[in-house]
PDB file of C-alpha atoms in Angstrom:
ATOM      1  CA  MET A 648     384.178  36.936 102.243  1.00 50.00           C
ATOM      2  CA  ASP A 649     381.512  34.727 103.764  1.00 51.00           C
ATOM      3  CA  LEU A 650     378.285  34.612 101.750  1.00 55.00           C
ATOM      4  CA  ASN A 651     376.102  33.830 104.740  1.00 58.00           C
ATOM      5  CA  GLN A 652     375.316  36.431 107.346  1.00 55.00           C
ATOM      6  CA  PRO A 653     376.872  35.584 110.734  1.00 55.00           C
ATOM      7  CA  VAL A 654     374.277  34.208 113.124  1.00 57.00           C
ATOM      8  CA  GLY A 655     373.957  34.945 116.834  1.00 57.00           C
ATOM      9  CA  GLU A 656     376.200  37.977 116.841  1.00 66.00           C
ATOM     10  CA  ASN A 657     375.033  41.583 117.198  1.00 81.00           C
ATOM     11  CA  TYR A 658     376.570  44.544 115.456  1.00 71.00           C
ATOM     12  CA  ALA A 659     379.454  45.884 117.516  1.00 70.00           C
ATOM     13  CA  ASN A 660     379.166  49.340 115.917  1.00 77.00           C
ATOM     14  CA  PRO A 661     375.493  49.936 115.092  1.00 77.00           C
ATOM     15  CA  LYS A 662     375.876  53.715 114.575  1.00 84.00           C
ATOM     16  CA  THR A 663     378.742  53.226 112.149  1.00 82.00           C
ATOM     17  CA  CYS A 664     376.770  50.512 110.344  1.00 83.00           C
ATOM     18  CA  PHE A 665     373.795  52.863 110.125  1.00 86.00           C
ATOM     19  CA  PHE A 666     375.816  55.661 108.510  1.00 83.00           C
ATOM     20  CA  HIS A 667     377.634  53.160 106.303  1.00 87.00           C
ATOM     21  CA  VAL A 668     374.275  52.217 104.807  1.00 88.00           C
ATOM     22  CA  LEU A 669     372.542  55.620 105.102  1.00 90.00           C
ATOM     23  CA  PHE A 670     374.387  57.543 102.378  1.00 89.00           C
ATOM     24  CA  LYS A 671     374.394  54.588  99.982  1.00 92.00           C
ATOM     25  CA  ALA A 672     370.652  54.146 100.411  1.00 93.00           C
ATOM     26  CA  GLY A 673     370.127  57.900 100.333  1.00 93.00           C
ATOM     27  CA  ALA A 674     371.946  58.379  97.033  1.00 93.00           C
ATOM     28  CA  LEU A 675     370.187  55.419  95.412  1.00 94.00           C
ATOM     29  CA  ALA A 676     366.744  56.342  96.769  1.00 94.00           C
ATOM     30  CA  PHE A 677     367.087  59.997  95.806  1.00 93.00           C
ATOM     31  CA  TYR A 678     368.207  59.090  92.294  1.00 90.00           C
ATOM     32  CA  ILE A 679     365.349  56.613  91.811  1.00 89.00           C
ATOM     33  CA  LEU A 680     362.592  58.720  93.402  1.00 91.00           C
ATOM     34  CA  SER A 681     363.738  62.195  92.344  1.00 89.00           C
ATOM     35  CA  ALA A 682     361.986  62.021  88.960  1.00 79.00           C
ATOM     36  CA  LEU A 683     358.683  61.929  90.864  1.00 85.00           C
ATOM     37  CA  PHE A 684     359.382  65.211  92.673  1.00 85.00           C
ATOM     38  CA  PHE A 685     361.786  67.273  90.545  1.00 80.00           C
ATOM     39  CA  ASP A 686     361.881  68.316  86.918  1.00 83.00           C
ATOM     40  CA  SER A 687     365.365  69.789  87.230  1.00 87.00           C
ATOM     41  CA  PHE A 688     368.227  67.535  86.167  1.00 87.00           C
ATOM     42  CA  VAL A 689     370.680  69.880  87.914  1.00 91.00           C
ATOM     43  CA  ILE A 690     369.041  69.313  91.330  1.00 90.00           C
ATOM     44  CA  ILE A 691     368.990  65.555  90.762  1.00 90.00           C
ATOM     45  CA  PHE A 692     372.636  65.555  89.665  1.00 92.00           C
ATOM     46  CA  VAL A 693     373.921  67.744  92.507  1.00 94.00           C
ATOM     47  CA  VAL A 694     372.042  66.040  95.338  1.00 92.00           C
ATOM     48  CA  THR A 695     372.711  62.492  94.107  1.00 93.00           C
ATOM     49  CA  VAL A 696     376.422  63.128  93.561  1.00 94.00           C
ATOM     50  CA  LEU A 697     376.670  64.941  96.909  1.00 95.00           C
ATOM     51  CA  LEU A 698     375.120  61.943  98.701  1.00 95.00           C
ATOM     52  CA  ALA A 699     377.421  59.549  96.801  1.00 94.00           C
ATOM     53  CA  ALA A 700     380.442  61.709  97.702  1.00 95.00           C
ATOM     54  CA  LEU A 701     379.399  61.691 101.370  1.00 94.00           C
ATOM     55  CA  ASP A 702     379.091  57.913 101.145  1.00 92.00           C
ATOM     56  CA  PHE A 703     382.550  57.679  99.569  1.00 92.00           C
ATOM     57  CA  TRP A 704     384.069  59.779 102.355  1.00 91.00           C
ATOM     58  CA  VAL A 705     382.269  57.950 105.195  1.00 89.00           C
ATOM     59  CA  VAL A 706     383.239  54.525 103.845  1.00 88.00           C
ATOM     60  CA  LYS A 707     386.843  55.457 103.076  1.00 87.00           C
ATOM     61  CA  ASN A 708     387.588  57.382 106.268  1.00 85.00           C
ATOM     62  CA  VAL A 709     385.197  56.116 108.947  1.00 85.00           C
ATOM     63  CA  SER A 710     383.365  52.836 108.401  1.00 85.00           C
ATOM     64  CA  GLY A 711     386.299  51.130 106.674  1.00 84.00           C
ATOM     65  CA  ARG A 712     388.470  51.745 109.731  1.00 82.00           C
ATOM     66  CA  ILE A 713     385.848  50.864 112.302  1.00 80.00           C
ATOM     67  CA  LEU A 714     384.012  47.959 110.655  1.00 82.00           C
ATOM     68  CA  VAL A 715     386.881  46.104 108.961  1.00 83.00           C
ATOM     69  CA  GLY A 716     390.041  47.755 110.318  1.00 80.00           C
ATOM     70  CA  LEU A 717     391.255  48.910 106.914  1.00 84.00           C
ATOM     71  CA  ARG A 718     392.171  52.293 105.449  1.00 81.00           C
ATOM     72  CA  TRP A 719     393.521  53.288 102.061  1.00 80.00           C
ATOM     73  CA  TRP A 720     394.528  56.406 100.201  1.00 82.00           C
ATOM     74  CA  ASN A 721     396.340  57.361  97.059  1.00 83.00           C
ATOM     75  CA  GLU A 722     399.260  59.773  96.830  1.00 86.00           C
ATOM     76  CA  ILE A 723     401.238  61.273  93.989  1.00 89.00           C
ATOM     77  CA  ASN A 724     404.979  60.864  94.626  1.00 88.00           C
ATOM     78  CA  ASP A 725     407.780  63.254  93.603  1.00 89.00           C
ATOM     79  CA  LEU A 726     408.001  61.586  90.179  1.00 88.00           C
ATOM     80  CA  GLY A 727     404.312  62.275  89.519  1.00 88.00           C
ATOM     81  CA  GLU A 728     403.351  58.606  89.871  1.00 88.00           C
ATOM     82  CA  SER A 729     400.247  57.432  91.670  1.00 86.00           C
ATOM     83  CA  VAL A 730     401.077  55.378  94.776  1.00 83.00           C
ATOM     84  CA  TRP A 731     398.500  53.391  96.764  1.00 81.00           C
ATOM     85  CA  LYS A 732     398.935  53.432 100.552  1.00 81.00           C
ATOM     86  CA  PHE A 733     397.287  50.914 102.869  1.00 78.00           C
ATOM     87  CA  GLU A 734     396.781  50.660 106.615  1.00 76.00           C
ATOM     88  CA  CYS A 735     395.349  47.771 108.555  1.00 76.00           C
ATOM     89  CA  LEU A 736     395.086  46.789 112.163  1.00 73.00           C
ATOM     90  CA  ASP A 737     397.494  44.246 113.569  1.00 69.00           C
ATOM     91  CA  GLN A 738     396.640  40.554 113.252  1.00 68.00           C
ATOM     92  CA  GLU A 739     395.274  40.279 116.780  1.00 68.00           C
ATOM     93  CA  SER A 740     392.948  43.269 116.348  1.00 67.00           C
ATOM     94  CA  LEU A 741     391.775  42.049 112.931  1.00 67.00           C
ATOM     95  CA  ALA A 742     390.901  38.674 114.451  1.00 66.00           C
ATOM     96  CA  ARG A 743     388.665  40.450 116.993  1.00 74.00           C
ATOM     97  CA  MET A 744     386.694  42.388 114.356  1.00 76.00           C
ATOM     98  CA  ASN A 745     382.947  41.782 114.513  1.00 73.00           C
ATOM     99  CA  LYS A 746     381.894  39.354 111.766  1.00 81.00           C
ATOM    100  CA  LYS A 747     378.459  40.926 111.342  1.00 83.00           C
ATOM    101  CA  ASP A 748     379.970  44.413 110.920  1.00 78.00           C
ATOM    102  CA  SER A 749     382.408  43.038 108.357  1.00 81.00           C
ATOM    103  CA  TRP A 750     379.636  41.191 106.531  1.00 84.00           C
ATOM    104  CA  LEU A 751     377.539  44.365 106.282  1.00 86.00           C
ATOM    105  CA  PHE A 752     380.523  46.406 105.125  1.00 87.00           C
ATOM    106  CA  TRP A 753     381.525  44.116 102.250  1.00 88.00           C
ATOM    107  CA  TRP A 754     378.025  43.234 101.046  1.00 90.00           C
ATOM    108  CA  THR A 755     376.788  46.826 100.939  1.00 91.00           C
ATOM    109  CA  LEU A 756     380.005  47.908  99.243  1.00 92.00           C
ATOM    110  CA  TYR A 757     379.489  45.435  96.382  1.00 92.00           C
ATOM    111  CA  LEU A 758     375.683  45.635  96.179  1.00 93.00           C
ATOM    112  CA  THR A 759     375.770  49.412  95.835  1.00 93.00           C
ATOM    113  CA  ALA A 760     378.016  49.123  92.776  1.00 93.00           C
ATOM    114  CA  VAL A 761     375.703  46.472  91.311  1.00 94.00           C
ATOM    115  CA  ALA A 762     372.705  48.767  91.878  1.00 94.00           C
ATOM    116  CA  TRP A 763     374.463  51.644  90.076  1.00 93.00           C
ATOM    117  CA  ILE A 764     375.301  49.314  87.173  1.00 94.00           C
ATOM    118  CA  VAL A 765     371.643  48.258  86.889  1.00 93.00           C
ATOM    119  CA  LEU A 766     370.541  51.901  86.974  1.00 92.00           C
ATOM    120  CA  GLY A 767     373.137  52.675  84.308  1.00 92.00           C
ATOM    121  CA  ILE A 768     371.705  49.947  82.079  1.00 92.00           C
ATOM    122  CA  PHE A 769     368.218  51.452  82.515  1.00 89.00           C
ATOM    123  CA  SER A 770     369.594  54.874  81.547  1.00 88.00           C
ATOM    124  CA  LEU A 771     371.158  53.358  78.433  1.00 90.00           C
ATOM    125  CA  ILE A 772     367.951  51.567  77.465  1.00 89.00           C
ATOM    126  CA  ARG A 773     365.952  54.798  77.910  1.00 88.00           C
ATOM    127  CA  PHE A 774     368.587  56.834  75.991  1.00 89.00           C
ATOM    128  CA  GLN A 775     369.140  59.192  78.943  1.00 84.00           C
ATOM    129  CA  ALA A 776     372.759  60.224  78.535  1.00 86.00           C
ATOM    130  CA  ASP A 777     372.478  62.934  81.186  1.00 87.00           C
ATOM    131  CA  TYR A 778     371.303  60.434  83.827  1.00 89.00           C
ATOM    132  CA  LEU A 779     374.024  58.055  82.682  1.00 92.00           C
ATOM    133  CA  LEU A 780     376.477  60.770  83.717  1.00 91.00           C
ATOM    134  CA  VAL A 781     375.019  60.797  87.259  1.00 92.00           C
ATOM    135  CA  VAL A 782     375.249  57.008  87.432  1.00 93.00           C
ATOM    136  CA  GLY A 783     378.792  57.100  86.049  1.00 93.00           C
ATOM    137  CA  VAL A 784     379.999  59.485  88.761  1.00 93.00           C
ATOM    138  CA  CYS A 785     378.306  57.475  91.527  1.00 93.00           C
ATOM    139  CA  LEU A 786     379.577  54.162  90.135  1.00 94.00           C
ATOM    140  CA  THR A 787     383.107  55.567  89.908  1.00 93.00           C
ATOM    141  CA  LEU A 788     383.019  56.533  93.589  1.00 93.00           C
ATOM    142  CA  SER A 789     381.688  53.078  94.548  1.00 92.00           C
ATOM    143  CA  ILE A 790     384.294  51.263  92.465  1.00 93.00           C
ATOM    144  CA  ALA A 791     387.098  53.422  93.882  1.00 88.00           C
ATOM    145  CA  ASN A 792     386.184  52.223  97.377  1.00 88.00           C
ATOM    146  CA  ILE A 793     385.862  48.616  96.203  1.00 89.00           C
ATOM    147  CA  VAL A 794     389.295  48.705  94.566  1.00 85.00           C
ATOM    148  CA  GLY A 795     390.902  50.511  97.499  1.00 83.00           C
ATOM    149  CA  PHE A 796     389.516  48.218 100.192  1.00 81.00           C
ATOM    150  CA  THR A 797     390.068  45.052  98.157  1.00 85.00           C
ATOM    151  CA  LYS A 798     393.713  45.994  97.599  1.00 80.00           C
ATOM    152  CA  CYS A 799     393.995  46.933 101.261  1.00 77.00           C
ATOM    153  CA  ARG A 800     392.540  43.577 102.355  1.00 71.00           C
ATOM    154  CA  LYS A 801     394.977  41.697 100.084  1.00 66.00           C
ATOM    155  CA  ASP A 802     397.858  43.786 101.445  1.00 56.00           C
ATOM    156  CA  ALA A 803     396.711  43.015 105.012  1.00 51.00           C
ATOM    157  CA  LYS A 804     396.594  39.280 104.252  1.00 55.00           C
ATOM    158  CA  LYS A 805     400.095  39.478 102.751  1.00 56.00           C
ATOM    159  CA  GLN A 806     401.377  41.288 105.854  1.00 52.00           C
ATOM    160  CA  ILE A 807     399.784  38.668 108.119  1.00 47.00           C
ATOM    161  CA  GLN A 808     401.367  35.860 106.082  1.00 53.00           C
ATOM    162  CA  GLN A 809     404.766  37.571 106.206  1.00 54.00           C
ATOM    163  CA  PHE A 810     404.420  38.067 109.966  1.00 47.00           C
ATOM    164  CA  ALA A 811     403.453  34.413 110.439  1.00 49.00           C
ATOM    165  CA  THR A 812     406.354  33.255 108.268  1.00 56.00           C
ATOM    166  CA  GLN A 813     408.831  35.481 110.127  1.00 56.00           C
ATOM    167  CA  THR A 814     407.488  34.342 113.497  1.00 50.00           C
ATOM    168  CA  LEU A 815     407.695  30.682 112.497  1.00 50.00           C
ATOM    169  CA  ALA A 816     411.187  31.137 111.073  1.00 52.00           C
ATOM    170  CA  SER A 817     412.409  32.894 114.218  1.00 57.00           C
ATOM    171  CA  ARG A 818     410.923  30.145 116.416  1.00 60.00           C
ATOM    172  CA  VAL A 819     412.575  27.420 114.353  1.00 53.00           C
ATOM    173  CA  THR A 820     415.881  29.297 114.400  1.00 58.00           C
ATOM    174  CA  SER A 821     415.745  29.836 118.164  1.00 58.00           C
ATOM    175  CA  THR A 822     414.835  26.170 118.728  1.00 57.00           C
ATOM    176  CA  ILE A 823     417.763  25.030 116.589  1.00 58.00           C
ATOM    177  CA  GLN A 824     420.113  27.476 118.333  1.00 59.00           C
ATOM    178  CA  SER A 825     418.991  26.328 121.762  1.00 59.00           C
ATOM    179  CA  ALA A 826     419.417  22.673 120.733  1.00 54.00           C
ATOM    180  CA  PHE A 827     423.040  23.336 119.692  1.00 58.00           C
ATOM    181  CA  THR A 828     423.861  25.422 122.765  1.00 61.00           C
ATOM    182  CA  VAL A 829     422.766  22.538 125.033  1.00 54.00           C
ATOM    183  CA  VAL A 830     425.196  20.181 123.294  1.00 51.00           C
TER     184      VAL A 830
END
C-alpha cells in the first residue's frame, strides 16, 4: 500500500468512493454527535450499529469489488469448519485498477478502525461500558473487512505469482522443446 496519495489521477468511480466513505463517516459522526441531540442510548446504539452494518455491507459487496477488484466471504463447510473464500480480478484487470480509488479504499478502511479504537479508549476512560459496546460492534465490523480484504489481497498476490511462475515455466519448457525439435 502506497502511503502517498496518487497525483494527477482522478477517481474512476466517484459514486462508489462517495458511498464507501459515506457510511463510515455517518456512523462515526452520528456516534460522536448523538450525545448532543439524544438522551436515549438505545437510539444511539441502533442507528450507529445500523450505519456501521451498512458500511460493512457496502465495503464487502460493492466498493471492494469496484475499487480494488477484491471480494471475500466466509462459509461453513459440511464439517462445521469456517472456510474463507476469495475472489479477485485477473492480473490484467488488477493492473488497470485506478490507483486513487485503491488508495481511498485502503486508507479509509484502516483509518475507520483506528477511529473506533480511539473512541473505545475514550469510552474506557469515561467508564461508559454501554458506549464501549457500541464501539466494540462497530470495530468488529471494521476489523472483519480489514481481515477479509487483507487476506484476499494476499491470496490475489499469491495467485498472480503462481500464474507468473507457470507462464515462465511453460515458456522455458516450450523454448527448450523447440530447440530440441530443430536439432
